[in-house]
């Protein structure tokens, strides 16, 4: 092992796993063993608690930015912790040019990574098809699918669902802003204007949380930069 610098990234699939440490500690231990039994601790560690098929993950976005700012290599415990979406991997990672390594298979190259991601994508498609087929068969047997089936859902149910959605959306936006704040402060220290900051974020391949009609991640504007800064400051003060 060399004195090369690393940024560690971990991912767990559910909030329950994240809270309990299930899976997370195992990933940390695998990375620690790879980095010479902790002899070369990572510069920083980032974690996401989401689905591997979801490309909108603030933890990996922050890890990428940290790698770009420090020249460090991204290290994950297992390749599937990096991303199960080939488009996400070859889009954001190759566009930004960061280097990465999987602790469980450090000799992996782009060809083997491509094959593994294609297989994972195919397995997700098959699982989705099996689920749809099972639901269709249940419906054909007369099984009622779904929840409340009245003409209108009860007002208390609608209100509770709406409140839950607002809280979840705000929490994700706050986390996104907090993780991006160090990079934005660094650009402010260089005297960049809001417009210049927006252009630099676009140039390094980082995208806003807002998505266009096509579903693609949005591009930065001065207004978007200002909003993230304001949200990060408000979240920090709360």
CSV table of C-alpha atoms in Angstrom, one decimal:
chain,number,residue,atom,x,y,z
A,1,UNK,CA,0.0,0.0,0.0
A,2,UNK,CA,1.3,3.5,-0.8
A,3,UNK,CA,0.7,6.8,0.8
A,4,UNK,CA,-1.9,7.7,-1.8
A,5,UNK,CA,-4.8,9.6,-0.4
A,6,UNK,CA,-8.3,8.2,-0.3
A,7,UNK,CA,-11.9,9.3,0.2
A,8,UNK,CA,-14.2,6.5,1.5
A,9,UNK,CA,-17.8,6.1,0.4
A,10,UNK,CA,-20.3,3.8,2.0
A,11,UNK,CA,-23.9,3.0,1.1
A,12,UNK,CA,-26.7,1.1,2.9
A,13,UNK,CA,-30.1,0.3,1.3
A,14,UNK,CA,-32.5,1.3,4.1
A,15,UNK,CA,-32.8,3.9,6.9
A,16,UNK,CA,-33.0,1.0,9.3
A,17,UNK,CA,-29.6,-0.3,8.2
A,18,UNK,CA,-28.1,3.2,8.4
A,19,UNK,CA,-29.4,3.7,12.0
A,20,UNK,CA,-28.3,0.3,13.2
A,21,UNK,CA,-25.0,0.3,11.5
A,22,UNK,CA,-25.9,-3.0,9.8
A,23,UNK,CA,-23.7,-3.4,6.8
A,24,UNK,CA,-22.1,0.0,7.3
A,25,UNK,CA,-19.5,-1.2,9.9
A,26,UNK,CA,-18.7,-4.2,7.7
A,27,UNK,CA,-17.9,-1.8,4.8
A,28,UNK,CA,-15.8,0.4,7.0
A,29,UNK,CA,-13.8,-2.6,8.2
A,30,UNK,CA,-13.2,-3.8,4.6
A,31,UNK,CA,-11.9,-0.3,3.6
A,32,UNK,CA,-9.8,-0.2,6.8
A,33,UNK,CA,-8.2,-3.5,6.0
A,34,UNK,CA,-7.5,-2.4,2.4
A,35,UNK,CA,-5.8,0.8,3.7
A,36,UNK,CA,-3.2,-1.2,5.6
A,37,UNK,CA,-5.2,-2.0,8.6
A,38,UNK,CA,-6.0,1.7,9.2
A,39,UNK,CA,-2.4,2.8,8.7
A,40,UNK,CA,-3.7,5.3,6.0
A,41,UNK,CA,-7.1,6.5,7.2
A,42,UNK,CA,-9.2,8.2,4.5
A,43,UNK,CA,-9.2,11.9,4.2
A,44,UNK,CA,-13.0,11.9,4.5
A,45,UNK,CA,-15.9,9.5,4.7
A,46,UNK,CA,-19.4,9.8,3.1
A,47,UNK,CA,-22.5,7.7,3.4
A,48,UNK,CA,-25.8,7.4,1.5
A,49,UNK,CA,-28.9,5.6,2.7
A,50,UNK,CA,-30.7,5.0,-0.6
A,51,UNK,CA,-31.3,2.5,-3.4
A,52,UNK,CA,-28.3,1.7,-5.6
A,53,UNK,CA,-30.5,2.4,-8.7
A,54,UNK,CA,-31.1,6.0,-7.5
A,55,UNK,CA,-28.5,8.3,-9.0
A,56,UNK,CA,-29.6,11.2,-6.8
A,57,UNK,CA,-27.4,10.5,-3.9
A,58,UNK,CA,-25.8,13.5,-2.0
A,59,UNK,CA,-23.2,11.3,-0.3
A,60,UNK,CA,-21.6,10.1,-3.5
A,61,UNK,CA,-21.9,13.6,-5.0
A,62,UNK,CA,-20.0,15.1,-2.0
A,63,UNK,CA,-17.4,12.3,-2.2
A,64,UNK,CA,-16.8,13.1,-5.9
A,65,UNK,CA,-16.3,16.8,-5.1
A,66,UNK,CA,-13.9,16.0,-2.2
A,67,UNK,CA,-11.9,13.8,-4.6
A,68,UNK,CA,-11.7,16.6,-7.1
A,69,UNK,CA,-10.6,19.1,-4.6
A,70,UNK,CA,-7.9,16.9,-3.0
A,71,UNK,CA,-6.8,14.7,-5.9
A,72,UNK,CA,-7.7,11.7,-3.7
A,73,UNK,CA,-9.0,8.3,-5.0
A,74,UNK,CA,-12.5,7.1,-4.2
A,75,UNK,CA,-12.5,3.8,-2.3
A,76,UNK,CA,-15.5,1.6,-1.6
A,77,UNK,CA,-15.8,-1.7,0.2
A,78,UNK,CA,-17.5,-3.5,-2.7
A,79,UNK,CA,-18.1,-2.5,-6.3
A,80,UNK,CA,-21.9,-2.7,-5.9
A,81,UNK,CA,-21.6,0.0,-3.2
A,82,UNK,CA,-20.3,2.4,-5.9
A,83,UNK,CA,-23.3,2.2,-8.2
A,84,UNK,CA,-25.5,-0.4,-9.9
A,85,UNK,CA,-26.3,2.0,-12.7
A,86,UNK,CA,-23.9,1.9,-15.6
A,87,UNK,CA,-25.2,5.2,-17.0
A,88,UNK,CA,-24.5,6.9,-13.7
A,89,UNK,CA,-21.0,5.5,-13.4
A,90,UNK,CA,-19.9,6.3,-16.9
A,91,UNK,CA,-21.7,9.6,-16.9
A,92,UNK,CA,-20.7,11.3,-13.7
A,93,UNK,CA,-17.5,9.4,-12.8
A,94,UNK,CA,-15.9,9.4,-16.2
A,95,UNK,CA,-16.9,13.0,-16.9
A,96,UNK,CA,-15.3,14.2,-13.7
A,97,UNK,CA,-12.2,12.0,-14.2
A,98,UNK,CA,-11.9,10.8,-10.6
A,99,UNK,CA,-10.0,7.6,-9.9
A,100,UNK,CA,-11.7,4.8,-7.8
A,101,UNK,CA,-11.0,1.4,-6.4
A,102,UNK,CA,-13.1,-1.4,-4.8
A,103,UNK,CA,-11.4,-2.8,-1.7
A,104,UNK,CA,-12.7,-6.3,-2.4
A,105,UNK,CA,-11.4,-6.3,-6.0
A,106,UNK,CA,-8.6,-3.7,-6.4
A,107,UNK,CA,-7.5,-5.2,-9.7
A,108,UNK,CA,-10.9,-4.5,-11.4
A,109,UNK,CA,-10.7,-2.5,-14.6
A,110,UNK,CA,-13.2,-0.7,-16.7
A,111,UNK,CA,-14.0,-3.7,-18.8
A,112,UNK,CA,-14.9,-6.0,-15.9
A,113,UNK,CA,-16.8,-3.1,-14.2
A,114,UNK,CA,-18.8,-2.6,-17.4
A,115,UNK,CA,-19.7,-6.3,-17.5
A,116,UNK,CA,-20.7,-6.4,-13.8
A,117,UNK,CA,-22.9,-3.4,-14.1
A,118,UNK,CA,-24.6,-4.8,-17.2
A,119,UNK,CA,-25.4,-8.0,-15.3
A,120,UNK,CA,-26.7,-6.1,-12.3
A,121,UNK,CA,-29.0,-4.0,-14.6
A,122,UNK,CA,-30.3,-7.2,-16.2
A,123,UNK,CA,-31.0,-8.8,-12.8
A,124,UNK,CA,-33.0,-5.7,-11.8
A,125,UNK,CA,-35.1,-5.9,-15.0
A,126,UNK,CA,-35.8,-9.6,-14.4
A,127,UNK,CA,-36.9,-8.9,-10.8
A,128,UNK,CA,-39.2,-6.1,-11.9
A,129,UNK,CA,-40.7,-8.4,-14.5
A,130,UNK,CA,-41.3,-11.1,-12.0
A,131,UNK,CA,-43.0,-8.6,-9.6
A,132,UNK,CA,-45.3,-7.4,-12.3
A,133,UNK,CA,-46.2,-10.9,-13.4
A,134,UNK,CA,-47.0,-11.9,-9.8
A,135,UNK,CA,-49.2,-8.8,-9.3
A,136,UNK,CA,-51.0,-9.5,-12.6
A,137,UNK,CA,-51.6,-13.2,-11.5
A,138,UNK,CA,-53.0,-12.0,-8.2
A,139,UNK,CA,-55.3,-9.5,-9.8
A,140,UNK,CA,-56.6,-12.3,-12.1
A,141,UNK,CA,-57.4,-14.4,-9.1
A,142,UNK,CA,-59.6,-11.5,-7.7
A,143,UNK,CA,-57.1,-10.2,-5.2
A,144,UNK,CA,-57.6,-6.5,-4.5
A,145,UNK,CA,-54.3,-4.7,-4.8
A,146,UNK,CA,-53.3,-1.4,-3.2
A,147,UNK,CA,-54.6,0.5,-0.2
A,148,UNK,CA,-57.7,2.7,0.3
A,149,UNK,CA,-60.2,2.3,-2.5
A,150,UNK,CA,-62.9,4.8,-1.7
A,151,UNK,CA,-63.7,7.6,-4.2
A,152,UNK,CA,-61.6,10.0,-2.1
A,153,UNK,CA,-59.0,9.2,0.5
A,154,UNK,CA,-59.8,10.5,4.0
A,155,UNK,CA,-58.6,14.0,4.7
A,156,UNK,CA,-56.5,12.9,7.6
A,157,UNK,CA,-54.7,10.4,5.4
A,158,UNK,CA,-54.1,13.0,2.7
A,159,UNK,CA,-52.8,15.5,5.3
A,160,UNK,CA,-50.5,13.0,6.9
A,161,UNK,CA,-49.1,11.9,3.5
A,162,UNK,CA,-48.6,15.5,2.5
A,163,UNK,CA,-46.8,16.4,5.7
A,164,UNK,CA,-44.6,13.4,5.5
A,165,UNK,CA,-43.6,14.3,1.9
A,166,UNK,CA,-42.8,17.9,2.9
A,167,UNK,CA,-40.6,16.8,5.8
A,168,UNK,CA,-38.7,14.2,3.7
A,169,UNK,CA,-38.2,16.7,0.8
A,170,UNK,CA,-36.9,19.4,3.2
A,171,UNK,CA,-34.5,17.0,4.9
A,172,UNK,CA,-33.0,15.8,1.6
A,173,UNK,CA,-32.6,19.4,0.4
A,174,UNK,CA,-30.9,20.4,3.7
A,175,UNK,CA,-28.5,17.5,3.5
A,176,UNK,CA,-27.7,18.3,-0.2
A,177,UNK,CA,-26.9,21.9,0.7
A,178,UNK,CA,-24.8,21.0,3.8
A,179,UNK,CA,-22.7,18.5,1.8
A,180,UNK,CA,-22.1,21.0,-1.0
A,181,UNK,CA,-21.3,23.9,1.3
A,182,UNK,CA,-17.5,23.2,1.7
A,183,UNK,CA,-17.1,23.4,-2.1
A,184,UNK,CA,-19.1,26.6,-2.4
A,185,UNK,CA,-17.2,28.2,0.5
A,186,UNK,CA,-14.0,27.3,-1.3
A,187,UNK,CA,-15.2,29.0,-4.4
A,188,UNK,CA,-16.3,32.1,-2.4
A,189,UNK,CA,-12.8,32.3,-0.9
A,190,UNK,CA,-11.5,32.5,-4.4
A,191,UNK,CA,-13.7,35.5,-5.0
A,192,UNK,CA,-16.0,33.8,-7.6
A,193,UNK,CA,-19.3,35.4,-8.3
A,194,UNK,CA,-22.5,33.4,-8.1
A,195,UNK,CA,-22.5,33.1,-11.9
A,196,UNK,CA,-18.9,31.9,-11.9
A,197,UNK,CA,-19.7,29.4,-9.2
A,198,UNK,CA,-22.6,28.0,-11.2
A,199,UNK,CA,-20.4,27.6,-14.3
A,200,UNK,CA,-17.7,25.8,-12.3
A,201,UNK,CA,-20.2,23.4,-10.7
A,202,UNK,CA,-21.5,22.6,-14.2
A,203,UNK,CA,-17.9,22.2,-15.5
A,204,UNK,CA,-16.9,19.6,-12.9
A,205,UNK,CA,-20.0,17.6,-13.7
A,206,UNK,CA,-22.1,18.3,-10.6
A,207,UNK,CA,-25.8,18.8,-11.0
A,208,UNK,CA,-28.6,20.4,-9.0
A,209,UNK,CA,-31.3,18.4,-7.3
A,210,UNK,CA,-33.9,19.9,-9.7
A,211,UNK,CA,-34.7,17.8,-12.8
A,212,UNK,CA,-36.0,18.9,-16.2
A,213,UNK,CA,-38.9,17.5,-18.1
A,214,UNK,CA,-36.7,14.8,-19.5
A,215,UNK,CA,-35.8,13.6,-16.0
A,216,UNK,CA,-32.2,14.7,-16.4
A,217,UNK,CA,-30.4,16.6,-13.6
A,218,UNK,CA,-30.5,20.3,-13.9
A,219,UNK,CA,-27.8,22.8,-14.6
A,220,UNK,CA,-26.7,25.4,-12.2
A,221,UNK,CA,-27.7,29.1,-12.2
A,222,UNK,CA,-26.7,32.0,-9.9
A,223,UNK,CA,-30.2,31.7,-8.3
A,224,UNK,CA,-29.7,28.0,-7.6
A,225,UNK,CA,-26.3,28.7,-6.0
A,226,UNK,CA,-27.8,31.5,-3.8
A,227,UNK,CA,-30.6,29.2,-2.7
A,228,UNK,CA,-28.2,26.4,-1.7
A,229,UNK,CA,-26.0,28.8,0.2
A,230,UNK,CA,-29.0,30.2,2.0
A,231,UNK,CA,-30.4,26.8,2.8
A,232,UNK,CA,-27.1,25.6,4.2
A,233,UNK,CA,-26.7,28.6,6.4
A,234,UNK,CA,-30.3,28.2,7.7
A,235,UNK,CA,-29.8,24.5,8.4
A,236,UNK,CA,-26.5,25.3,10.2
A,237,UNK,CA,-28.2,27.9,12.4
A,238,UNK,CA,-31.2,25.8,13.2
